[in-house]
Amino acid sequence: MRIFLAAPISGFEDEAEYLIFRKKAIELIDELKKRYIVMSELESIEEVGTYDSPEQSVAKDFGNINEADCFMLLHPRKMQTSSFIELGYAYALGKPALIIARSENLPYMALGLNNEKTSVLILNPDDKNLKKTITEILADWEKQKKE
Protein backbone atom coordinates (compact mmCIF):
# COMPACT_ATOMS: atom_id res chain seq x y z
CA MET A 1 0.00 0.00 0.00
CA ARG A 2 1.22 3.50 -0.88
CA ILE A 3 0.86 6.39 1.56
CA PHE A 4 1.31 10.02 0.60
CA LEU A 5 2.44 11.77 3.77
CA ALA A 6 1.98 15.54 3.73
CA ALA A 7 3.47 17.89 6.28
CA PRO A 8 4.40 21.54 6.45
CA ILE A 9 7.93 22.53 5.56
CA SER A 10 7.66 26.28 5.66
CA GLY A 11 5.45 28.14 8.12
CA PHE A 12 7.50 27.35 11.20
CA GLU A 13 8.85 30.12 13.43
CA ASP A 14 12.41 29.21 12.51
CA GLU A 15 14.67 26.47 11.16
CA ALA A 16 15.12 24.91 14.60
CA GLU A 17 11.37 24.38 15.04
CA TYR A 18 11.18 22.75 11.59
CA LEU A 19 14.10 20.43 12.35
CA ILE A 20 12.52 19.25 15.62
CA PHE A 21 9.23 18.54 13.81
CA ARG A 22 11.04 16.89 10.89
CA LYS A 23 12.95 14.54 13.19
CA LYS A 24 9.73 13.27 14.80
CA ALA A 25 8.03 12.95 11.41
CA ILE A 26 10.97 10.99 9.96
CA GLU A 27 10.73 8.56 12.89
CA LEU A 28 7.08 7.91 11.95
CA ILE A 29 7.97 7.60 8.25
CA ASP A 30 10.72 5.08 9.06
CA GLU A 31 8.25 3.05 11.11
CA LEU A 32 5.64 3.12 8.32
CA LYS A 33 8.22 2.12 5.72
CA LYS A 34 8.66 -1.22 7.46
CA ARG A 35 5.29 -2.19 5.96
CA TYR A 36 4.26 0.42 3.39
CA ILE A 37 5.58 2.60 0.60
CA VAL A 38 5.67 6.17 1.91
CA MET A 39 5.99 9.20 -0.34
CA SER A 40 6.98 12.38 1.51
CA GLU A 41 9.05 15.45 0.72
CA LEU A 42 10.17 15.65 4.35
CA GLU A 43 12.78 13.00 3.75
CA SER A 44 14.62 15.02 1.14
CA ILE A 45 14.21 18.53 2.56
CA GLU A 46 16.63 19.01 5.40
CA GLU A 47 16.53 22.81 5.34
CA VAL A 48 13.63 25.18 4.87
CA GLY A 49 13.92 26.92 1.53
CA THR A 50 15.53 24.03 -0.36
CA TYR A 51 12.35 22.69 -1.92
CA ASP A 52 11.11 22.64 -5.51
CA SER A 53 9.41 25.55 -7.27
CA PRO A 54 5.64 25.84 -6.79
CA GLU A 55 5.02 24.39 -10.28
CA GLN A 56 7.37 21.45 -9.67
CA SER A 57 5.78 20.80 -6.27
CA VAL A 58 2.26 20.73 -7.71
CA ALA A 59 3.23 18.33 -10.50
CA LYS A 60 5.25 16.02 -8.23
CA ASP A 61 2.92 16.00 -5.23
CA PHE A 62 -0.33 15.69 -7.20
CA GLY A 63 1.24 12.88 -9.24
CA ASN A 64 2.22 11.06 -6.04
CA ILE A 65 -1.21 11.62 -4.51
CA ASN A 66 -2.78 10.12 -7.64
CA GLU A 67 -0.62 7.00 -7.15
CA ALA A 68 -1.23 6.77 -3.40
CA ASP A 69 -3.77 4.46 -1.85
CA CYS A 70 -4.25 6.80 1.09
CA PHE A 71 -3.23 10.21 2.40
CA MET A 72 -1.79 11.24 5.74
CA LEU A 73 -1.35 14.78 7.02
CA LEU A 74 0.87 15.66 9.96
CA HIS A 75 -0.06 19.13 11.17
CA PRO A 76 1.86 20.18 14.29
CA ARG A 77 0.29 23.55 15.07
CA LYS A 78 -1.85 26.33 13.60
CA MET A 79 -0.01 27.61 10.54
CA GLN A 80 -0.42 28.36 6.88
CA THR A 81 0.72 25.40 4.79
CA SER A 82 0.38 24.01 1.28
CA SER A 83 -0.40 20.66 2.89
CA PHE A 84 -4.05 21.74 3.01
CA ILE A 85 -4.09 22.02 -0.78
CA GLU A 86 -2.74 18.47 -0.92
CA LEU A 87 -5.43 17.37 1.56
CA GLY A 88 -8.15 18.94 -0.60
CA TYR A 89 -6.79 17.24 -3.70
CA ALA A 90 -6.68 13.85 -1.97
CA TYR A 91 -10.20 14.39 -0.65
CA ALA A 92 -11.47 15.29 -4.13
CA LEU A 93 -9.98 12.04 -5.42
CA GLY A 94 -11.76 10.10 -2.66
CA LYS A 95 -8.55 8.92 -0.98
CA PRO A 96 -8.92 7.68 2.60
CA ALA A 97 -7.10 10.15 4.82
CA LEU A 98 -5.66 10.44 8.29
CA ILE A 99 -5.19 13.93 9.68
CA ILE A 100 -2.95 13.95 12.71
CA ALA A 101 -3.55 17.29 14.38
CA ARG A 102 -5.30 18.96 17.25
CA SER A 103 -8.75 20.04 16.01
CA GLU A 104 -8.21 23.62 17.15
CA ASN A 105 -5.20 23.87 14.79
CA LEU A 106 -7.13 22.89 11.67
CA PRO A 107 -9.04 25.14 9.29
CA TYR A 108 -12.79 25.16 9.86
CA MET A 109 -13.65 23.15 6.72
CA ALA A 110 -11.05 20.46 7.46
CA LEU A 111 -13.13 19.54 10.51
CA GLY A 112 -16.09 18.88 8.20
CA LEU A 113 -14.18 16.19 6.29
CA ASN A 114 -14.33 13.89 9.31
CA ASN A 115 -17.85 12.46 9.05
CA GLU A 116 -19.66 9.18 8.52
CA LYS A 117 -19.79 9.65 4.74
CA THR A 118 -16.02 9.89 4.22
CA SER A 119 -12.88 7.94 4.98
CA VAL A 120 -11.24 10.94 6.64
CA LEU A 121 -10.22 10.57 10.25
CA ILE A 122 -8.74 13.19 12.54
CA LEU A 123 -6.44 11.81 15.22
CA ASN A 124 -5.10 13.76 18.16
CA PRO A 125 -1.28 13.72 18.20
CA ASP A 126 -1.36 13.63 22.03
CA ASP A 127 -3.13 10.25 22.05
CA LYS A 128 -0.89 7.79 23.90
CA ASN A 129 -2.01 5.00 21.55
CA LEU A 130 -1.50 7.04 18.37
CA LYS A 131 0.98 4.70 16.67
CA LYS A 132 -1.19 1.69 17.43
CA THR A 133 -4.29 3.50 16.14
CA ILE A 134 -2.50 4.52 12.93
CA THR A 135 -1.29 0.96 12.43
CA GLU A 136 -4.79 -0.47 12.92
CA ILE A 137 -6.42 2.02 10.55
CA LEU A 138 -3.82 1.47 7.83
CA ALA A 139 -4.13 -2.32 8.19
CA ASP A 140 -7.92 -2.00 7.83
CA TRP A 141 -7.57 0.19 4.73
CA GLU A 142 -5.05 -2.24 3.26
CA LYS A 143 -7.48 -5.11 3.86
CA GLN A 144 -10.33 -3.16 2.22
CA LYS A 145 -8.12 -2.42 -0.78
CA LYS A 146 -7.44 -6.12 -1.31
CA GLU A 147 -11.14 -7.02 -1.14
One Martini backbone bead per residue (centre of mass of N, CA, C, O) as a GRO file, in nm:
protein
  147
    1MET     BB    1   0.099   0.035   0.020
    2ARG     BB    2   0.032   0.381  -0.046
    3ILE     BB    3   0.170   0.678   0.106
    4PHE     BB    4   0.080   1.011   0.151
    5LEU     BB    5   0.292   1.246   0.319
    6ALA     BB    6   0.196   1.534   0.478
    7ALA     BB    7   0.383   1.846   0.545
    8PRO     BB    8   0.524   2.097   0.675
    9ILE     BB    9   0.799   2.332   0.598
   10SER     BB   10   0.677   2.583   0.613
   11GLY     BB   11   0.571   2.810   0.889
   12PHE     BB   12   0.780   2.831   1.081
   13GLU     BB   13   0.957   3.021   1.295
   14ASP     BB   14   1.207   2.818   1.244
   15GLU     BB   15   1.447   2.591   1.178
   16ALA     BB   16   1.439   2.444   1.451
   17GLU     BB   17   1.140   2.368   1.450
   18TYR     BB   18   1.150   2.201   1.194
   19LEU     BB   19   1.366   1.989   1.285
   20ILE     BB   20   1.199   1.871   1.514
   21PHE     BB   21   0.959   1.783   1.345
   22ARG     BB   22   1.112   1.614   1.133
   23LYS     BB   23   1.226   1.400   1.321
   24LYS     BB   24   0.951   1.282   1.408
   25ALA     BB   25   0.846   1.221   1.122
   26ILE     BB   26   1.074   1.025   1.036
   27GLU     BB   27   1.010   0.813   1.245
   28LEU     BB   28   0.734   0.744   1.125
   29ILE     BB   29   0.825   0.677   0.839
   30ASP     BB   30   1.014   0.445   0.917
   31GLU     BB   31   0.789   0.272   1.037
   32LEU     BB   32   0.606   0.256   0.782
   33LYS     BB   33   0.831   0.131   0.586
   34LYS     BB   34   0.809  -0.165   0.698
   35ARG     BB   35   0.510  -0.189   0.521
   36TYR     BB   36   0.528   0.072   0.337
   37ILE     BB   37   0.478   0.315   0.101
   38VAL     BB   38   0.646   0.634   0.124
   39MET     BB   39   0.548   0.970   0.041
   40SER     BB   40   0.795   1.236   0.111
   41GLU     BB   41   0.956   1.546   0.139
   42LEU     BB   42   1.096   1.536   0.420
   43GLU     BB   43   1.339   1.352   0.348
   44SER     BB   44   1.478   1.580   0.139
   45ILE     BB   45   1.419   1.825   0.351
   46GLU     BB   46   1.652   1.980   0.567
   47GLU     BB   47   1.582   2.274   0.455
   48VAL     BB   48   1.452   2.559   0.448
   49GLY     BB   49   1.431   2.648   0.096
   50THR     BB   50   1.497   2.346  -0.067
   51TYR     BB   51   1.266   2.345  -0.261
   52ASP     BB   52   1.061   2.341  -0.496
   53SER     BB   53   0.877   2.470  -0.704
   54PRO     BB   54   0.551   2.518  -0.733
   55GLU     BB   55   0.519   2.357  -1.000
   56GLN     BB   56   0.679   2.106  -0.914
   57SER     BB   57   0.512   2.038  -0.664
   58VAL     BB   58   0.243   1.989  -0.797
   59ALA     BB   59   0.326   1.766  -0.992
   60LYS     BB   60   0.450   1.571  -0.786
   61ASP     BB   61   0.230   1.554  -0.563
   62PHE     BB   62  -0.016   1.486  -0.740
   63GLY     BB   63   0.107   1.232  -0.859
   64ASN     BB   64   0.142   1.085  -0.583
   65ILE     BB   65  -0.154   1.096  -0.499
   66ASN     BB   66  -0.264   0.932  -0.733
   67GLU     BB   67  -0.087   0.668  -0.642
   68ALA     BB   68  -0.218   0.662  -0.384
   69ASP     BB   69  -0.417   0.501  -0.133
   70CYS     BB   70  -0.331   0.724   0.080
   71PHE     BB   71  -0.360   0.986   0.334
   72MET     BB   72  -0.128   1.200   0.523
   73LEU     BB   73  -0.145   1.440   0.797
   74LEU     BB   74   0.091   1.658   0.944
   75HIS     BB   75  -0.013   1.889   1.214
   76PRO     BB   76   0.139   2.071   1.470
   77ARG     BB   77   0.009   2.363   1.400
   78LYS     BB   78  -0.088   2.669   1.356
   79MET     BB   79  -0.077   2.713   0.995
   80GLN     BB   80   0.050   2.785   0.698
   81THR     BB   81  -0.019   2.539   0.426
   82SER     BB   82   0.002   2.327   0.145
   83SER     BB   83  -0.123   2.067   0.269
   84PHE     BB   84  -0.424   2.154   0.221
   85ILE     BB   85  -0.418   2.114  -0.082
   86GLU     BB   86  -0.354   1.815  -0.072
   87LEU     BB   87  -0.600   1.733   0.089
   88GLY     BB   88  -0.812   1.831  -0.117
   89TYR     BB   89  -0.718   1.649  -0.345
   90ALA     BB   90  -0.754   1.377  -0.202
   91TYR     BB   91  -1.054   1.417  -0.143
   92ALA     BB   92  -1.148   1.448  -0.442
   93LEU     BB   93  -1.038   1.144  -0.499
   94GLY     BB   94  -1.118   0.957  -0.239
   95LYS     BB   95  -0.910   0.940  -0.022
   96PRO     BB   96  -0.797   0.813   0.237
   97ALA     BB   97  -0.765   0.987   0.566
   98LEU     BB   98  -0.513   1.123   0.781
   99ILE     BB   99  -0.533   1.345   1.060
  100ILE     BB  100  -0.264   1.489   1.249
  101ALA     BB  101  -0.439   1.683   1.489
  102ARG     BB  102  -0.551   1.948   1.634
  103SER     BB  103  -0.851   2.085   1.589
  104GLU     BB  104  -0.767   2.391   1.659
  105ASN     BB  105  -0.543   2.378   1.401
  106LEU     BB  106  -0.773   2.370   1.200
  107PRO     BB  107  -0.958   2.426   0.957
  108TYR     BB  108  -1.287   2.438   0.947
  109MET     BB  109  -1.334   2.241   0.694
  110ALA     BB  110  -1.162   2.000   0.792
  111LEU     BB  111  -1.370   1.907   1.008
  112GLY     BB  112  -1.591   1.818   0.781
  113LEU     BB  113  -1.438   1.552   0.675
  114ASN     BB  114  -1.523   1.416   0.955
  115ASN     BB  115  -1.738   1.162   0.856
  116GLU     BB  116  -1.962   0.903   0.771
  117LYS     BB  117  -1.903   0.957   0.442
  118THR     BB  118  -1.598   0.924   0.507
  119SER     BB  119  -1.224   0.858   0.496
  120VAL     BB  120  -1.186   1.072   0.745
  121LEU     BB  121  -0.939   1.117   1.000
  122ILE     BB  122  -0.900   1.251   1.329
  123LEU     BB  123  -0.597   1.275   1.514
  124ASN     BB  124  -0.448   1.293   1.815
  125PRO     BB  125  -0.112   1.350   1.899
  126ASP     BB  126  -0.163   1.288   2.226
  127ASP     BB  127  -0.213   1.005   2.185
  128LYS     BB  128  -0.084   0.718   2.333
  129ASN     BB  129  -0.211   0.527   2.076
  130LEU     BB  130  -0.134   0.632   1.790
  131LYS     BB  131   0.036   0.413   1.648
  132LYS     BB  132  -0.175   0.192   1.678
  133THR     BB  133  -0.404   0.334   1.531
  134ILE     BB  134  -0.264   0.370   1.263
  135THR     BB  135  -0.207   0.071   1.212
  136GLU     BB  136  -0.505  -0.022   1.213
  137ILE     BB  137  -0.611   0.157   0.986
  138LEU     BB  138  -0.415   0.069   0.763
  139ALA     BB  139  -0.488  -0.232   0.773
  140ASP     BB  140  -0.783  -0.189   0.696
  141TRP     BB  141  -0.733  -0.048   0.423
  142GLU     BB  142  -0.571  -0.278   0.302
  143LYS     BB  143  -0.794  -0.487   0.314
  144GLN     BB  144  -1.003  -0.330   0.142
  145LYS     BB  145  -0.826  -0.319  -0.115
  146LYS     BB  146  -0.820  -0.640  -0.157
  147GLU     BB  147  -1.148  -0.676  -0.184
   0.00000   0.00000   0.00000
